[in-house]
Amino acid sequence: EREKVLAAESSEAHLVALRSQINPHFLFNALNTLLVLISEKPHEAEDVVEHLAAIFRHTLMAGSKPFVSLEEETSLMKHYLAIEKARFGDRLTVSINLDPNLRHHPVPAFALQTLVENAIKHGLERSRERCVLTVSTTARPNDSQEQPDLLVSIQDTGIGIPQLFGRETPAVERMDFFGIGLSNVHERLLQLYGRTDLLGFESGPDTGTHVTLTLPPAPSPH
C-alpha cells in the first residue's frame, strides 16, 4: 500500500512539473508571436491572446487531475496549435481527425499536448520546408476489458529524429532525445497503467516522425 501511495504521489509530482514547464513555453512563444502581430495583424494578435487565455484557464481548471477527457485534451491541443499556426503561418498545416465516439475516453492530462509540442519542435522548427501535422484517434478492441483502447496517432512530415533512423520496430523505451515533457509522459504512463509499451516512436529522414499513444480505459482507483 505504501508503494501505491508513493507511486501516486510521484505521478502527481510529474504532472505538476509538466504543468510548470508548459506554462513558460507557451508564454514565451505566444509573446514573441504577439510582438510581430500587434503592429502588422492586430486582429490575429487578439486571437492569439484569446487562445493563450484559454490555455491558462484549462491549466488552472485541470489542477493536478491525472486524467481529463479526450474532448478536454483536444481543446487544449487546438488552442496550442492555433498559436503555433499564427507563429509559423503557411509553413504549418494541421489536420485533426478525431472519432467523436471517443470524446469521453480518459486521457492523462497534457499527454497529447506534449506529444504535439514535441512534433512541432522536432518536425517543424528545424525544417525550412512546409510541414504537415496530422493527429487522429481510433478505437482498438481490448482483449482484457469491455471498453476499447484509445489509439492516438501523431504524424509530422518534418526532418525526423536521427536517433530513430534505421530502426525496424517502433521505439518504446525512454530515449536520449526525451526532454522534460516526454520524460514525464513516459513515466506517468508507467505509473498510471503499469506498462512500458504504450508510447511508440518511428522516424525516417524522408518520412518524418510518427508517434503512437495507446490508452487503455482508466484504471480503477484502489
mmCIF file of C-alpha atoms in Angstrom:
data_model
loop_
_atom_site.group_PDB
_atom_site.id
_atom_site.type_symbol
_atom_site.label_atom_id
_atom_site.label_comp_id
_atom_site.label_asym_id
_atom_site.label_seq_id
_atom_site.Cartn_x
_atom_site.Cartn_y
_atom_site.Cartn_z
ATOM 1 C CA GLU A 1 0.000 0.000 0.000
ATOM 2 C CA ARG A 2 2.866 2.341 0.773
ATOM 3 C CA GLU A 3 4.323 1.711 -2.668
ATOM 4 C CA LYS A 4 0.978 2.569 -4.269
ATOM 5 C CA VAL A 5 0.808 5.827 -2.314
ATOM 6 C CA LEU A 6 4.359 6.746 -3.299
ATOM 7 C CA ALA A 7 3.641 5.939 -6.944
ATOM 8 C CA ALA A 8 0.547 8.157 -6.904
ATOM 9 C CA GLU A 9 2.471 10.994 -5.264
ATOM 10 C CA SER A 10 5.267 10.608 -7.800
ATOM 11 C CA SER A 11 2.776 10.704 -10.683
ATOM 12 C CA GLU A 12 1.217 13.872 -9.315
ATOM 13 C CA ALA A 13 4.673 15.422 -8.890
ATOM 14 C CA HIS A 14 5.481 14.648 -12.526
ATOM 15 C CA LEU A 15 2.197 16.254 -13.582
ATOM 16 C CA VAL A 16 2.943 19.406 -11.566
ATOM 17 C CA ALA A 17 6.436 19.543 -13.087
ATOM 18 C CA LEU A 18 4.961 19.163 -16.561
ATOM 19 C CA ARG A 19 2.450 21.952 -15.949
ATOM 20 C CA SER A 20 5.164 24.307 -14.707
ATOM 21 C CA GLN A 21 7.240 23.511 -17.801
ATOM 22 C CA ILE A 22 4.339 24.062 -20.200
ATOM 23 C CA ASN A 23 3.313 27.495 -18.995
ATOM 24 C CA PRO A 24 6.610 29.355 -19.625
ATOM 25 C CA HIS A 25 6.980 27.668 -23.015
ATOM 26 C CA PHE A 26 3.501 28.744 -24.088
ATOM 27 C CA LEU A 27 4.052 32.240 -22.754
ATOM 28 C CA PHE A 28 7.434 32.650 -24.435
ATOM 29 C CA ASN A 29 6.165 31.549 -27.847
ATOM 30 C CA ALA A 30 2.915 33.470 -27.598
ATOM 31 C CA LEU A 31 4.569 36.733 -26.558
ATOM 32 C CA ASN A 32 7.092 36.525 -29.376
ATOM 33 C CA THR A 33 4.244 35.915 -31.810
ATOM 34 C CA LEU A 34 2.269 38.815 -30.368
ATOM 35 C CA LEU A 35 5.213 41.211 -30.782
ATOM 36 C CA VAL A 36 5.087 40.587 -34.507
ATOM 37 C CA LEU A 37 1.321 40.527 -34.919
ATOM 38 C CA ILE A 38 0.331 43.558 -32.836
ATOM 39 C CA SER A 39 1.616 46.066 -35.376
ATOM 40 C CA GLU A 40 1.097 44.037 -38.552
ATOM 41 C CA LYS A 41 -2.070 41.967 -37.900
ATOM 42 C CA PRO A 42 -3.843 43.256 -34.770
ATOM 43 C CA HIS A 43 -6.921 41.062 -35.274
ATOM 44 C CA GLU A 44 -4.750 37.927 -35.334
ATOM 45 C CA ALA A 45 -2.987 39.218 -32.220
ATOM 46 C CA GLU A 46 -6.350 39.340 -30.456
ATOM 47 C CA ASP A 47 -6.996 35.740 -31.451
ATOM 48 C CA VAL A 48 -3.642 34.661 -30.025
ATOM 49 C CA VAL A 49 -4.460 36.389 -26.715
ATOM 50 C CA GLU A 50 -7.775 34.525 -26.575
ATOM 51 C CA HIS A 51 -6.086 31.180 -27.255
ATOM 52 C CA LEU A 52 -3.448 31.905 -24.632
ATOM 53 C CA ALA A 53 -6.113 32.802 -22.073
ATOM 54 C CA ALA A 54 -7.946 29.550 -22.851
ATOM 55 C CA ILE A 55 -4.739 27.563 -22.321
ATOM 56 C CA PHE A 56 -4.089 29.055 -18.901
ATOM 57 C CA ARG A 57 -7.752 28.684 -17.946
ATOM 58 C CA HIS A 58 -7.561 24.993 -18.856
ATOM 59 C CA THR A 59 -4.341 24.589 -16.871
ATOM 60 C CA LEU A 60 -5.872 26.163 -13.774
ATOM 61 C CA MET A 61 -9.097 24.149 -14.025
ATOM 62 C CA ALA A 62 -7.318 20.857 -14.655
ATOM 63 C CA GLY A 63 -5.338 21.305 -11.449
ATOM 64 C CA SER A 64 -3.485 18.103 -10.598
ATOM 65 C CA LYS A 65 -6.131 15.740 -12.011
ATOM 66 C CA PRO A 66 -4.360 12.714 -13.506
ATOM 67 C CA PHE A 67 -6.986 12.281 -16.248
ATOM 68 C CA VAL A 68 -9.132 14.512 -18.438
ATOM 69 C CA SER A 69 -11.460 13.541 -21.264
ATOM 70 C CA LEU A 70 -10.184 13.306 -24.830
ATOM 71 C CA GLU A 71 -12.504 16.216 -25.616
ATOM 72 C CA GLU A 72 -10.837 18.420 -22.976
ATOM 73 C CA GLU A 73 -7.327 17.424 -24.005
ATOM 74 C CA THR A 74 -8.176 18.027 -27.668
ATOM 75 C CA SER A 75 -9.423 21.520 -26.830
ATOM 76 C CA LEU A 76 -6.102 22.326 -25.143
ATOM 77 C CA MET A 77 -4.194 20.904 -28.105
ATOM 78 C CA LYS A 78 -6.198 23.002 -30.592
ATOM 79 C CA HIS A 79 -5.538 26.224 -28.675
ATOM 80 C CA TYR A 80 -1.832 25.398 -28.618
ATOM 81 C CA LEU A 81 -1.784 24.634 -32.355
ATOM 82 C CA ALA A 82 -3.665 27.850 -33.147
ATOM 83 C CA ILE A 83 -0.842 29.826 -31.542
ATOM 84 C CA GLU A 84 1.776 27.805 -33.397
ATOM 85 C CA LYS A 85 -0.140 28.301 -36.657
ATOM 86 C CA ALA A 86 -0.041 32.061 -36.074
ATOM 87 C CA ARG A 87 3.686 31.805 -35.430
ATOM 88 C CA PHE A 88 4.622 29.668 -38.453
ATOM 89 C CA GLY A 89 1.909 30.672 -40.917
ATOM 90 C CA ASP A 90 1.859 28.685 -44.158
ATOM 91 C CA ARG A 91 4.817 26.576 -43.038
ATOM 92 C CA LEU A 92 2.494 24.548 -40.821
ATOM 93 C CA THR A 93 -0.595 22.667 -41.978
ATOM 94 C CA VAL A 94 -2.655 20.894 -39.331
ATOM 95 C CA SER A 95 -5.110 18.044 -39.889
ATOM 96 C CA ILE A 96 -7.093 16.710 -36.917
ATOM 97 C CA ASN A 97 -9.312 13.642 -37.323
ATOM 98 C CA LEU A 98 -10.917 12.559 -34.060
ATOM 99 C CA ASP A 99 -13.549 9.884 -33.518
ATOM 100 C CA PRO A 100 -16.469 11.666 -31.780
ATOM 101 C CA ASN A 101 -17.465 8.391 -30.109
ATOM 102 C CA LEU A 102 -14.220 8.538 -28.110
ATOM 103 C CA ARG A 103 -14.586 12.089 -26.799
ATOM 104 C CA HIS A 104 -15.184 10.906 -23.210
ATOM 105 C CA HIS A 105 -12.279 8.448 -23.132
ATOM 106 C CA PRO A 106 -9.902 9.331 -20.244
ATOM 107 C CA VAL A 107 -6.521 10.729 -21.264
ATOM 108 C CA PRO A 108 -3.555 11.518 -18.987
ATOM 109 C CA ALA A 109 -3.646 15.296 -18.593
ATOM 110 C CA PHE A 110 -1.366 17.200 -21.019
ATOM 111 C CA ALA A 111 -0.215 13.989 -22.744
ATOM 112 C CA LEU A 112 -1.479 14.805 -26.251
ATOM 113 C CA GLN A 113 -0.446 18.434 -25.998
ATOM 114 C CA THR A 114 3.068 17.421 -25.015
ATOM 115 C CA LEU A 115 3.384 14.994 -27.935
ATOM 116 C CA VAL A 116 2.104 17.611 -30.392
ATOM 117 C CA GLU A 117 4.535 20.161 -28.964
ATOM 118 C CA ASN A 118 7.339 17.640 -29.441
ATOM 119 C CA ALA A 119 6.294 17.147 -33.071
ATOM 120 C CA ILE A 120 6.469 20.901 -33.651
ATOM 121 C CA LYS A 121 9.913 21.137 -32.052
ATOM 122 C CA HIS A 122 11.476 18.153 -33.830
ATOM 123 C CA GLY A 123 9.469 18.340 -37.032
ATOM 124 C CA LEU A 124 8.944 21.970 -37.954
ATOM 125 C CA GLU A 125 11.306 24.262 -36.087
ATOM 126 C CA ARG A 126 14.372 22.595 -37.607
ATOM 127 C CA SER A 127 12.942 22.378 -41.122
ATOM 128 C CA ARG A 128 12.862 25.039 -43.815
ATOM 129 C CA GLU A 129 10.154 23.244 -45.716
ATOM 130 C CA ARG A 130 6.423 23.258 -45.187
ATOM 131 C CA CYS A 131 5.282 20.588 -42.767
ATOM 132 C CA VAL A 132 2.027 18.754 -42.193
ATOM 133 C CA LEU A 133 0.964 17.645 -38.730
ATOM 134 C CA THR A 134 -1.778 15.018 -38.587
ATOM 135 C CA VAL A 135 -3.497 13.933 -35.375
ATOM 136 C CA SER A 136 -6.054 11.116 -35.429
ATOM 137 C CA THR A 137 -7.756 8.780 -32.973
ATOM 138 C CA THR A 138 -9.305 5.368 -33.375
ATOM 139 C CA ALA A 139 -10.735 2.703 -31.089
ATOM 140 C CA ARG A 140 -8.937 -0.613 -30.784
ATOM 141 C CA PRO A 141 -10.536 -3.703 -29.219
ATOM 142 C CA ASN A 142 -9.128 -4.673 -25.844
ATOM 143 C CA ASP A 143 -8.998 -8.392 -25.033
ATOM 144 C CA SER A 144 -8.937 -7.909 -21.286
ATOM 145 C CA GLN A 145 -11.604 -5.201 -20.871
ATOM 146 C CA GLU A 146 -15.045 -4.478 -22.262
ATOM 147 C CA GLN A 147 -14.153 -0.924 -23.269
ATOM 148 C CA PRO A 148 -11.741 -0.417 -26.191
ATOM 149 C CA ASP A 149 -8.331 1.211 -26.066
ATOM 150 C CA LEU A 150 -7.875 4.685 -27.493
ATOM 151 C CA LEU A 151 -5.180 4.725 -30.176
ATOM 152 C CA VAL A 152 -3.746 8.197 -30.891
ATOM 153 C CA SER A 153 -1.599 8.766 -33.972
ATOM 154 C CA ILE A 154 0.551 11.901 -34.378
ATOM 155 C CA GLN A 155 2.395 12.171 -37.689
ATOM 156 C CA ASP A 156 4.594 15.029 -38.869
ATOM 157 C CA THR A 157 6.473 15.477 -42.150
ATOM 158 C CA GLY A 158 9.455 17.222 -40.594
ATOM 159 C CA ILE A 159 13.144 16.344 -40.626
ATOM 160 C CA GLY A 160 12.722 13.381 -38.310
ATOM 161 C CA ILE A 161 14.689 12.238 -35.261
ATOM 162 C CA PRO A 162 18.142 10.889 -36.243
ATOM 163 C CA GLN A 163 18.371 8.569 -33.218
ATOM 164 C CA LEU A 164 15.450 6.600 -34.674
ATOM 165 C CA PHE A 165 16.592 6.333 -38.281
ATOM 166 C CA GLY A 166 17.020 2.759 -39.474
ATOM 167 C CA ARG A 167 15.014 1.090 -36.701
ATOM 168 C CA GLU A 168 12.772 -1.729 -37.903
ATOM 169 C CA THR A 169 10.410 -1.537 -34.923
ATOM 170 C CA PRO A 170 8.956 1.429 -33.016
ATOM 171 C CA ALA A 171 10.997 2.667 -30.068
ATOM 172 C CA VAL A 172 9.027 2.259 -26.845
ATOM 173 C CA GLU A 173 11.863 2.735 -24.376
ATOM 174 C CA ARG A 174 12.963 6.061 -22.950
ATOM 175 C CA MET A 175 15.269 7.741 -25.477
ATOM 176 C CA ASP A 176 18.112 10.256 -25.271
ATOM 177 C CA PHE A 177 16.129 12.930 -27.108
ATOM 178 C CA PHE A 178 13.415 12.971 -24.428
ATOM 179 C CA GLY A 179 13.138 16.339 -22.716
ATOM 180 C CA ILE A 180 11.184 17.149 -19.573
ATOM 181 C CA GLY A 181 7.821 16.804 -21.273
ATOM 182 C CA LEU A 182 8.369 13.435 -22.977
ATOM 183 C CA SER A 183 10.138 12.019 -19.922
ATOM 184 C CA ASN A 184 7.199 12.965 -17.723
ATOM 185 C CA VAL A 185 4.662 11.478 -20.129
ATOM 186 C CA HIS A 186 6.654 8.242 -20.363
ATOM 187 C CA GLU A 187 6.981 7.985 -16.581
ATOM 188 C CA ARG A 188 3.326 8.825 -15.940
ATOM 189 C CA LEU A 189 2.150 6.154 -18.388
ATOM 190 C CA LEU A 190 4.185 3.612 -16.446
ATOM 191 C CA GLN A 191 2.779 4.754 -13.115
ATOM 192 C CA LEU A 192 -0.831 5.086 -14.268
ATOM 193 C CA TYR A 193 -1.074 1.875 -16.306
ATOM 194 C CA GLY A 194 1.916 -0.188 -15.172
ATOM 195 C CA ARG A 195 3.043 -0.646 -18.800
ATOM 196 C CA THR A 196 6.058 0.466 -20.843
ATOM 197 C CA ASP A 197 4.701 -0.289 -24.326
ATOM 198 C CA LEU A 198 2.064 2.428 -24.665
ATOM 199 C CA LEU A 199 4.182 5.137 -26.327
ATOM 200 C CA GLY A 200 5.968 4.359 -29.595
ATOM 201 C CA PHE A 201 8.181 6.428 -31.920
ATOM 202 C CA GLU A 202 9.119 5.829 -35.561
ATOM 203 C CA SER A 203 11.115 8.248 -37.703
ATOM 204 C CA GLY A 204 12.930 8.480 -41.019
ATOM 205 C CA PRO A 205 14.796 11.224 -42.917
ATOM 206 C CA ASP A 206 12.211 11.212 -45.720
ATOM 207 C CA THR A 207 9.065 10.305 -43.797
ATOM 208 C CA GLY A 208 9.140 12.488 -40.701
ATOM 209 C CA THR A 209 8.097 11.163 -37.306
ATOM 210 C CA HIS A 210 5.147 9.010 -36.310
ATOM 211 C CA VAL A 211 4.146 8.753 -32.655
ATOM 212 C CA THR A 212 1.526 6.316 -31.412
ATOM 213 C CA LEU A 213 -0.061 6.525 -27.973
ATOM 214 C CA THR A 214 -2.209 3.638 -26.763
ATOM 215 C CA LEU A 215 -4.519 4.488 -23.881
ATOM 216 C CA PRO A 216 -6.479 1.707 -22.167
ATOM 217 C CA PRO A 217 -9.561 2.600 -20.117
ATOM 218 C CA ALA A 218 -8.557 4.438 -16.958
ATOM 219 C CA PRO A 219 -7.542 2.015 -14.194
ATOM 220 C CA SER A 220 -9.889 1.770 -11.231
ATOM 221 C CA PRO A 221 -8.654 3.610 -8.125
ATOM 222 C CA HIS A 222 -7.509 1.377 -5.276
#
